[in-house]
Short mmCIF file of C-alpha atoms in Angstrom, two decimals:
data_model
loop_
_atom_site.label_atom_id
_atom_site.label_comp_id
_atom_site.label_asym_id
_atom_site.label_seq_id
_atom_site.Cartn_x
_atom_site.Cartn_y
_atom_site.Cartn_z
CA MET A 1 -67.21 -75.16 -50.98
CA SER A 2 -64.94 -76.62 -48.48
CA GLU A 3 -66.76 -76.01 -45.43
CA THR A 4 -69.75 -75.52 -47.57
CA ALA A 5 -72.45 -73.47 -45.82
CA ILE A 6 -75.81 -75.12 -45.47
CA VAL A 7 -77.53 -72.73 -47.82
CA GLY A 8 -79.19 -73.44 -51.17
CA LYS A 9 -77.61 -71.80 -54.20
CA THR A 10 -79.77 -72.86 -57.13
CA GLU A 11 -83.25 -72.67 -58.54
CA VAL A 12 -84.28 -75.38 -56.11
CA ASP A 13 -84.59 -72.81 -53.35
CA LYS A 14 -85.43 -69.58 -55.14
CA ASP A 15 -88.82 -69.50 -53.45
CA ILE A 16 -87.22 -70.30 -50.10
CA ASP A 17 -84.76 -67.41 -50.38
CA ALA A 18 -87.59 -64.93 -50.04
CA SER A 19 -88.85 -66.29 -46.74
CA SER A 20 -85.96 -68.19 -45.17
CA ASP A 21 -84.01 -66.42 -42.45
CA VAL A 22 -80.47 -67.77 -42.79
CA LEU A 23 -79.43 -66.31 -39.47
CA GLY A 24 -82.35 -67.86 -37.65
CA GLU A 25 -83.83 -64.57 -36.50
CA ALA A 26 -87.33 -64.74 -35.14
CA GLU A 27 -89.27 -62.81 -37.72
CA GLY A 28 -88.88 -61.53 -41.29
CA THR A 29 -88.54 -57.89 -42.20
CA PRO A 30 -91.90 -56.06 -42.10
CA ALA A 31 -93.16 -54.81 -45.44
CA ALA A 32 -92.78 -51.21 -44.33
CA GLU A 33 -89.10 -51.73 -43.62
CA SER A 34 -88.47 -53.16 -47.08
CA ALA A 35 -89.13 -49.76 -48.61
CA GLU A 36 -86.00 -48.23 -47.16
CA LYS A 37 -84.09 -45.40 -48.70
CA PRO A 38 -81.87 -46.34 -51.66
CA ARG A 39 -78.76 -45.41 -49.71
CA LYS A 40 -79.55 -47.90 -46.96
CA VAL A 41 -80.18 -50.66 -49.50
CA SER A 42 -76.90 -49.82 -51.23
CA ASP A 43 -75.00 -49.84 -47.95
CA GLY A 44 -76.51 -53.20 -47.06
CA LEU A 45 -75.50 -54.62 -50.42
CA VAL A 46 -71.92 -53.42 -49.96
CA ARG A 47 -71.77 -54.98 -46.48
CA GLY A 48 -73.22 -58.20 -47.86
CA ILE A 49 -70.58 -58.34 -50.57
CA VAL A 50 -67.81 -57.72 -48.03
CA PHE A 51 -69.16 -60.41 -45.67
CA THR A 52 -69.51 -62.97 -48.47
CA VAL A 53 -66.06 -62.30 -49.89
CA LEU A 54 -64.46 -62.52 -46.43
CA GLY A 55 -66.33 -65.74 -45.67
CA GLY A 56 -65.12 -67.37 -48.88
CA ALA A 57 -61.57 -66.14 -48.30
CA MET A 58 -61.59 -67.58 -44.77
CA TRP A 59 -62.70 -70.95 -46.12
CA GLY A 60 -59.87 -70.89 -48.64
CA MET A 61 -57.33 -70.01 -45.97
CA ASN A 62 -58.76 -72.71 -43.71
CA GLY A 63 -57.95 -75.32 -46.33
CA THR A 64 -54.29 -74.31 -46.28
CA ILE A 65 -54.25 -74.26 -42.46
CA SER A 66 -55.67 -77.80 -42.50
CA LYS A 67 -52.91 -78.88 -44.88
CA VAL A 68 -50.26 -77.43 -42.53
CA LEU A 69 -51.76 -79.29 -39.56
CA MET A 70 -51.93 -82.58 -41.46
CA ASP A 71 -48.51 -82.44 -43.11
CA GLY A 72 -46.57 -80.48 -40.50
CA TYR A 73 -48.00 -82.00 -37.32
CA GLY A 74 -49.23 -85.38 -38.48
CA VAL A 75 -52.85 -84.56 -37.65
CA ALA A 76 -55.13 -87.21 -39.17
CA PRO A 77 -57.97 -85.86 -41.38
CA LEU A 78 -60.66 -87.67 -39.36
CA TRP A 79 -59.24 -86.41 -36.04
CA LEU A 80 -59.21 -82.84 -37.36
CA ALA A 81 -62.77 -83.13 -38.70
CA CYS A 82 -64.00 -84.54 -35.37
CA VAL A 83 -62.34 -81.90 -33.20
CA ARG A 84 -63.46 -79.04 -35.42
CA GLU A 85 -67.05 -80.22 -35.47
CA LEU A 86 -67.28 -80.83 -31.72
CA SER A 87 -65.74 -77.42 -31.05
CA ALA A 88 -67.54 -75.29 -33.64
CA CYS A 89 -70.97 -76.80 -32.93
CA TRP A 90 -71.14 -75.00 -29.56
CA LEU A 91 -70.38 -71.66 -31.20
CA PHE A 92 -73.24 -72.25 -33.66
CA LEU A 93 -75.60 -73.29 -30.88
CA ILE A 94 -74.70 -70.27 -28.73
CA ALA A 95 -75.32 -68.01 -31.74
CA ALA A 96 -78.65 -69.76 -32.31
CA GLY A 97 -79.54 -69.28 -28.66
CA VAL A 98 -78.81 -65.56 -28.92
CA HIS A 99 -80.41 -64.87 -32.30
CA SER A 100 -83.31 -67.32 -32.32
CA PRO A 101 -83.86 -69.09 -28.96
CA ASN A 102 -87.44 -70.02 -29.87
CA ARG A 103 -86.31 -71.81 -33.01
CA LEU A 104 -83.57 -73.64 -31.14
CA ARG A 105 -85.97 -74.82 -28.44
CA GLY A 106 -88.51 -75.77 -31.09
CA ALA A 107 -86.02 -77.91 -32.99
CA LEU A 108 -84.85 -79.65 -29.81
CA SER A 109 -88.42 -80.54 -28.88
CA ASP A 110 -89.44 -81.80 -32.33
CA GLY A 111 -88.51 -85.48 -32.74
CA ARG A 112 -89.08 -85.61 -36.48
CA SER A 113 -86.95 -82.52 -37.04
CA LEU A 114 -84.14 -84.00 -34.95
CA LEU A 115 -84.24 -87.14 -37.12
CA SER A 116 -84.07 -84.97 -40.23
CA ILE A 117 -81.11 -83.02 -38.81
CA LEU A 118 -79.43 -86.34 -37.94
CA SER A 119 -79.81 -87.31 -41.58
CA ILE A 120 -78.23 -83.99 -42.57
CA ALA A 121 -75.37 -84.69 -40.17
CA LEU A 122 -74.72 -88.06 -41.79
CA PHE A 123 -75.13 -87.30 -45.48
CA SER A 124 -74.20 -83.62 -45.64
CA ILE A 125 -71.89 -82.52 -42.81
CA LEU A 126 -70.01 -85.78 -42.13
CA PHE A 127 -69.60 -86.64 -45.80
CA SER A 128 -68.50 -83.14 -46.86
CA GLN A 129 -66.10 -82.56 -43.96
CA VAL A 130 -64.33 -85.90 -44.31
CA ALA A 131 -64.19 -85.81 -48.11
CA TYR A 132 -62.78 -82.27 -48.15
CA LEU A 133 -60.06 -82.95 -45.59
CA GLU A 134 -59.11 -86.24 -47.26
CA ALA A 135 -58.91 -84.44 -50.62
CA ILE A 136 -56.59 -81.85 -49.07
CA HIS A 137 -54.53 -84.64 -47.46
CA TRP A 138 -53.95 -86.37 -50.80
CA THR A 139 -53.52 -83.19 -52.89
CA ASN A 140 -53.50 -79.61 -51.57
CA SER A 141 -56.05 -77.05 -50.48
CA ALA A 142 -56.25 -75.33 -53.86
CA THR A 143 -56.85 -78.50 -55.87
CA ALA A 144 -59.35 -79.84 -53.34
CA THR A 145 -61.29 -76.58 -53.33
CA ILE A 146 -61.34 -76.36 -57.12
CA LEU A 147 -62.59 -79.95 -57.47
CA GLN A 148 -65.24 -79.22 -54.86
CA SER A 149 -66.52 -76.38 -57.07
CA LEU A 150 -67.76 -79.05 -59.48
CA GLU A 151 -70.73 -79.43 -57.12
CA VAL A 152 -72.35 -76.57 -59.05
CA VAL A 153 -72.59 -78.87 -62.08
CA LEU A 154 -74.12 -81.68 -60.01
CA VAL A 155 -76.69 -79.32 -58.52
CA MET A 156 -77.47 -78.03 -62.01
CA VAL A 157 -78.11 -81.58 -63.23
CA TYR A 158 -80.36 -82.17 -60.22
CA VAL A 159 -82.32 -78.99 -60.94
CA CYS A 160 -82.81 -80.00 -64.58
CA LEU A 161 -84.06 -83.46 -63.56
CA VAL A 162 -86.41 -82.15 -60.87
CA ASN A 163 -87.82 -79.43 -63.12
CA ARG A 164 -87.86 -81.78 -66.15
CA ARG A 165 -86.10 -79.31 -68.37
CA SER A 166 -83.07 -79.37 -70.63
CA PRO A 167 -79.89 -77.52 -69.65
CA ARG A 168 -79.64 -73.98 -70.99
CA LYS A 169 -76.88 -73.01 -73.39
CA ARG A 170 -74.77 -71.36 -70.71
CA GLU A 171 -75.21 -74.42 -68.47
CA ILE A 172 -74.01 -76.70 -71.26
CA ALA A 173 -71.04 -74.37 -71.78
CA GLY A 174 -70.35 -74.51 -68.03
CA LEU A 175 -70.50 -78.31 -68.08
CA MET A 176 -67.99 -78.48 -70.93
CA LEU A 177 -65.68 -76.08 -69.08
CA ALA A 178 -66.00 -78.19 -65.92
CA LEU A 179 -65.06 -81.37 -67.75
CA ALA A 180 -62.15 -79.70 -69.55
CA GLY A 181 -60.91 -78.02 -66.37
CA THR A 182 -61.06 -81.26 -64.39
CA PHE A 183 -59.17 -83.04 -67.18
CA LEU A 184 -56.40 -80.43 -67.09
CA VAL A 185 -56.12 -80.50 -63.30
CA ALA A 186 -56.04 -84.30 -63.20
CA THR A 187 -53.68 -84.95 -66.13
CA GLY A 188 -51.87 -81.68 -66.82
CA GLY A 189 -53.13 -81.93 -70.39
CA ASP A 190 -51.53 -85.32 -71.07
CA PRO A 191 -54.23 -88.04 -71.17
CA SER A 192 -51.60 -90.75 -70.70
CA LYS A 193 -50.63 -89.42 -67.27
CA LEU A 194 -52.53 -88.82 -64.04
CA GLN A 195 -50.91 -85.95 -62.14
CA LEU A 196 -53.10 -86.33 -59.08
CA PRO A 197 -53.01 -89.40 -56.87
CA VAL A 198 -56.01 -91.62 -57.60
CA GLU A 199 -57.08 -91.18 -53.97
CA GLY A 200 -56.87 -87.40 -54.31
CA LEU A 201 -58.98 -87.34 -57.46
CA ALA A 202 -61.53 -89.74 -55.95
CA TRP A 203 -61.86 -87.75 -52.71
CA GLY A 204 -62.02 -84.49 -54.69
CA LEU A 205 -64.92 -85.76 -56.79
CA GLY A 206 -66.50 -87.18 -53.64
CA CYS A 207 -66.13 -83.74 -52.10
CA ALA A 208 -68.07 -82.22 -55.02
CA ALA A 209 -70.82 -84.82 -54.57
CA ALA A 210 -70.94 -84.12 -50.83
CA ALA A 211 -71.15 -80.37 -51.44
CA ALA A 212 -74.04 -80.92 -53.87
CA VAL A 213 -75.92 -82.94 -51.23
CA LEU A 214 -75.16 -80.20 -48.72
CA ALA A 215 -76.66 -77.56 -51.03
CA ILE A 216 -79.90 -79.49 -51.48
CA GLN A 217 -80.71 -81.74 -48.51
CA PRO A 218 -80.99 -79.26 -45.59
CA ILE A 219 -83.11 -76.57 -47.30
CA ARG A 220 -86.42 -77.40 -45.63
CA MET A 221 -84.95 -77.68 -42.14
CA ILE A 222 -83.11 -74.39 -42.59
CA ASP A 223 -86.27 -72.66 -43.72
CA ARG A 224 -88.00 -73.87 -40.57
CA TRP A 225 -85.33 -73.60 -37.87
CA GLY A 226 -82.61 -71.28 -39.23
CA ASN A 227 -79.03 -71.93 -40.26
CA PHE A 228 -77.34 -71.55 -36.88
CA THR A 229 -79.69 -74.07 -35.27
CA VAL A 230 -79.39 -76.61 -38.09
CA ASN A 231 -75.62 -76.13 -38.41
CA GLY A 232 -75.07 -76.40 -34.66
CA LEU A 233 -77.10 -79.58 -34.18
CA ALA A 234 -75.81 -81.19 -37.39
CA PHE A 235 -72.20 -80.46 -36.46
CA LEU A 236 -72.84 -81.84 -32.97
CA PHE A 237 -74.40 -85.07 -34.25
CA SER A 238 -71.69 -85.53 -36.90
CA GLY A 239 -68.92 -84.88 -34.38
CA LEU A 240 -70.34 -87.38 -31.92
CA ILE A 241 -70.60 -90.04 -34.64
CA LEU A 242 -67.00 -89.41 -35.67
CA ALA A 243 -65.86 -89.44 -32.04
CA ALA A 244 -67.20 -92.98 -31.58
CA PHE A 245 -64.76 -94.17 -34.25
CA VAL A 246 -61.89 -91.70 -34.03
CA GLN A 247 -61.74 -91.36 -30.21
CA PRO A 248 -59.88 -88.04 -30.44
CA TRP A 249 -59.08 -88.05 -26.72
CA ALA A 250 -57.05 -91.26 -27.14
CA ASN A 251 -55.12 -90.21 -30.24
CA VAL A 252 -54.05 -86.65 -29.56
CA PRO A 253 -51.23 -85.65 -31.95
CA GLN A 254 -48.12 -83.88 -30.72
CA ILE A 255 -48.89 -80.23 -31.35
CA ASP A 256 -46.75 -77.30 -30.23
CA PRO A 257 -48.18 -73.87 -29.32
CA THR A 258 -48.07 -72.79 -32.96
CA GLY A 259 -50.05 -75.87 -33.96
CA ILE A 260 -52.60 -75.19 -31.22
CA ALA A 261 -52.97 -71.63 -32.47
CA LEU A 262 -53.53 -72.92 -36.00
CA LEU A 263 -56.14 -75.39 -34.75
CA CYS A 264 -57.97 -72.64 -32.86
CA CYS A 265 -57.80 -70.43 -35.95
CA SER A 266 -59.28 -73.26 -38.02
CA ILE A 267 -62.18 -73.61 -35.58
CA LEU A 268 -62.89 -69.93 -34.89
CA MET A 269 -62.04 -68.32 -38.22
CA GLY A 270 -62.16 -71.10 -40.78
CA THR A 271 -65.29 -72.86 -39.54
CA PHE A 272 -67.54 -70.69 -37.39
CA GLY A 273 -66.35 -67.28 -38.62
CA ALA A 274 -66.45 -68.26 -42.30
CA TYR A 275 -69.92 -69.76 -41.97
CA ALA A 276 -71.27 -66.78 -40.03
CA LEU A 277 -69.91 -64.20 -42.49
CA PHE A 278 -70.91 -66.14 -45.58
CA LEU A 279 -74.42 -66.83 -44.32
CA GLN A 280 -74.98 -63.20 -43.35
CA GLY A 281 -73.54 -62.01 -46.65
CA THR A 282 -75.64 -64.42 -48.69
CA LYS A 283 -78.73 -63.26 -46.83
CA MET A 284 -77.96 -59.68 -47.88
CA VAL A 285 -76.85 -60.19 -51.50
CA GLY A 286 -78.85 -63.30 -52.52
CA SER A 287 -77.81 -66.87 -53.08
CA VAL A 288 -76.83 -66.57 -56.75
CA ARG A 289 -74.57 -63.55 -56.24
CA GLY A 290 -73.27 -65.21 -53.07
CA SER A 291 -72.20 -68.33 -54.96
CA MET A 292 -70.28 -66.18 -57.42
CA LEU A 293 -68.59 -64.12 -54.72
CA ALA A 294 -67.61 -67.37 -52.99
CA THR A 295 -65.08 -67.99 -55.77
CA THR A 296 -62.74 -66.10 -53.43
CA GLU A 297 -62.42 -69.49 -51.68
CA PRO A 298 -60.45 -71.33 -54.42
CA MET A 299 -58.54 -68.15 -55.22
CA MET A 300 -57.44 -67.73 -51.60
CA ALA A 301 -56.68 -71.45 -51.31
CA THR A 302 -54.44 -71.24 -54.38
CA LEU A 303 -52.64 -68.07 -53.29
CA SER A 304 -52.11 -69.25 -49.72
CA SER A 305 -50.83 -72.63 -50.95
CA ILE A 306 -48.27 -70.88 -53.15
CA VAL A 307 -47.17 -68.28 -50.58
CA TRP A 308 -47.32 -70.39 -47.41
CA LEU A 309 -46.61 -73.93 -48.59
CA GLY A 310 -44.57 -73.18 -51.70
CA ALA A 311 -46.98 -75.16 -53.88
CA VAL A 312 -46.15 -75.13 -57.59
CA PHE A 313 -48.88 -75.27 -60.22
CA SER A 314 -48.29 -75.87 -63.91
CA PRO A 315 -49.85 -73.67 -66.59
CA ALA A 316 -52.28 -76.53 -67.28
CA ASP A 317 -53.31 -76.55 -63.60
CA LEU A 318 -53.94 -72.82 -63.57
CA LEU A 319 -55.89 -72.99 -66.84
CA GLY A 320 -57.98 -75.80 -65.40
CA PHE A 321 -58.61 -73.76 -62.25
CA ALA A 322 -59.70 -70.78 -64.37
CA MET A 323 -62.08 -72.95 -66.43
CA ILE A 324 -63.79 -74.32 -63.33
CA ILE A 325 -64.16 -70.84 -61.80
CA VAL A 326 -65.72 -69.54 -65.02
CA MET A 327 -68.01 -72.57 -64.93
CA VAL A 328 -69.33 -71.40 -61.53
CA PHE A 329 -70.36 -68.06 -63.04
CA LEU A 330 -72.04 -69.70 -66.02
CA THR A 331 -74.07 -72.23 -64.04
CA ALA A 332 -74.80 -70.31 -60.81
#
């Protein structure tokens, strides 16, 4: 997922799902409250589905907004990643302070946890943000998002290795679909031609690898401190590291009021809003169902690229997209 939420989606964290509070609230639901009336459970499930679908759709739209900023206003991918991280991190930290102030204070006072979150910032947040924006820069939001979806295959391979088991039949089928879909997207069905720029394909595959790391690495810290706290601190650390190299204050692009509005929308809706909705939705519907509902991200990225940017996709592209989306359902 583009701005992939720091939340596990595979068998690696099935046991964590039961106890981890993805919103960083202080305590879990008492046993008595779990036996609510069926109507309340049903209503919660519906809300969870709506939140998850909206979160994925916002991520997909955010990819297209990023493409507009980079192509229309000359905004560099690293500058955009830096500004978004340094802006959104405060929203996450404020949310953590409201929902789980004890967890936030605990994380800030725990040196070993801060080192772990710094590692997450380097290998999960920084890697995934930069790879995704670079993939969009060299291709488009739809293609970048679709290639990022290959992270499900990488996580599946990791799960099989950790659990020392062979892939199941549906996982093997998903792997074959992923390979075939990537081939179609990259070549248009002609093995003698590469439709995507080499840089775009490389960053897209790097984006999938980064998303796989993001789905695995932060699980323990999230279980302990909550998603808002971990996201906020990781985004802050990653943004500060990028700022040392990018120096966004010294290389401000020429952006008109429309561009500023798009940048604000990318920060508020596409980063913080998408994360908040997706995390809440995943908490309510479960990580497996959440990963399936998140396929609204590549769908929205494709539709918005066609409608807003006039992107044209060949039948081979669309077939490849469909194969990779089906792969998500088979391997999730």
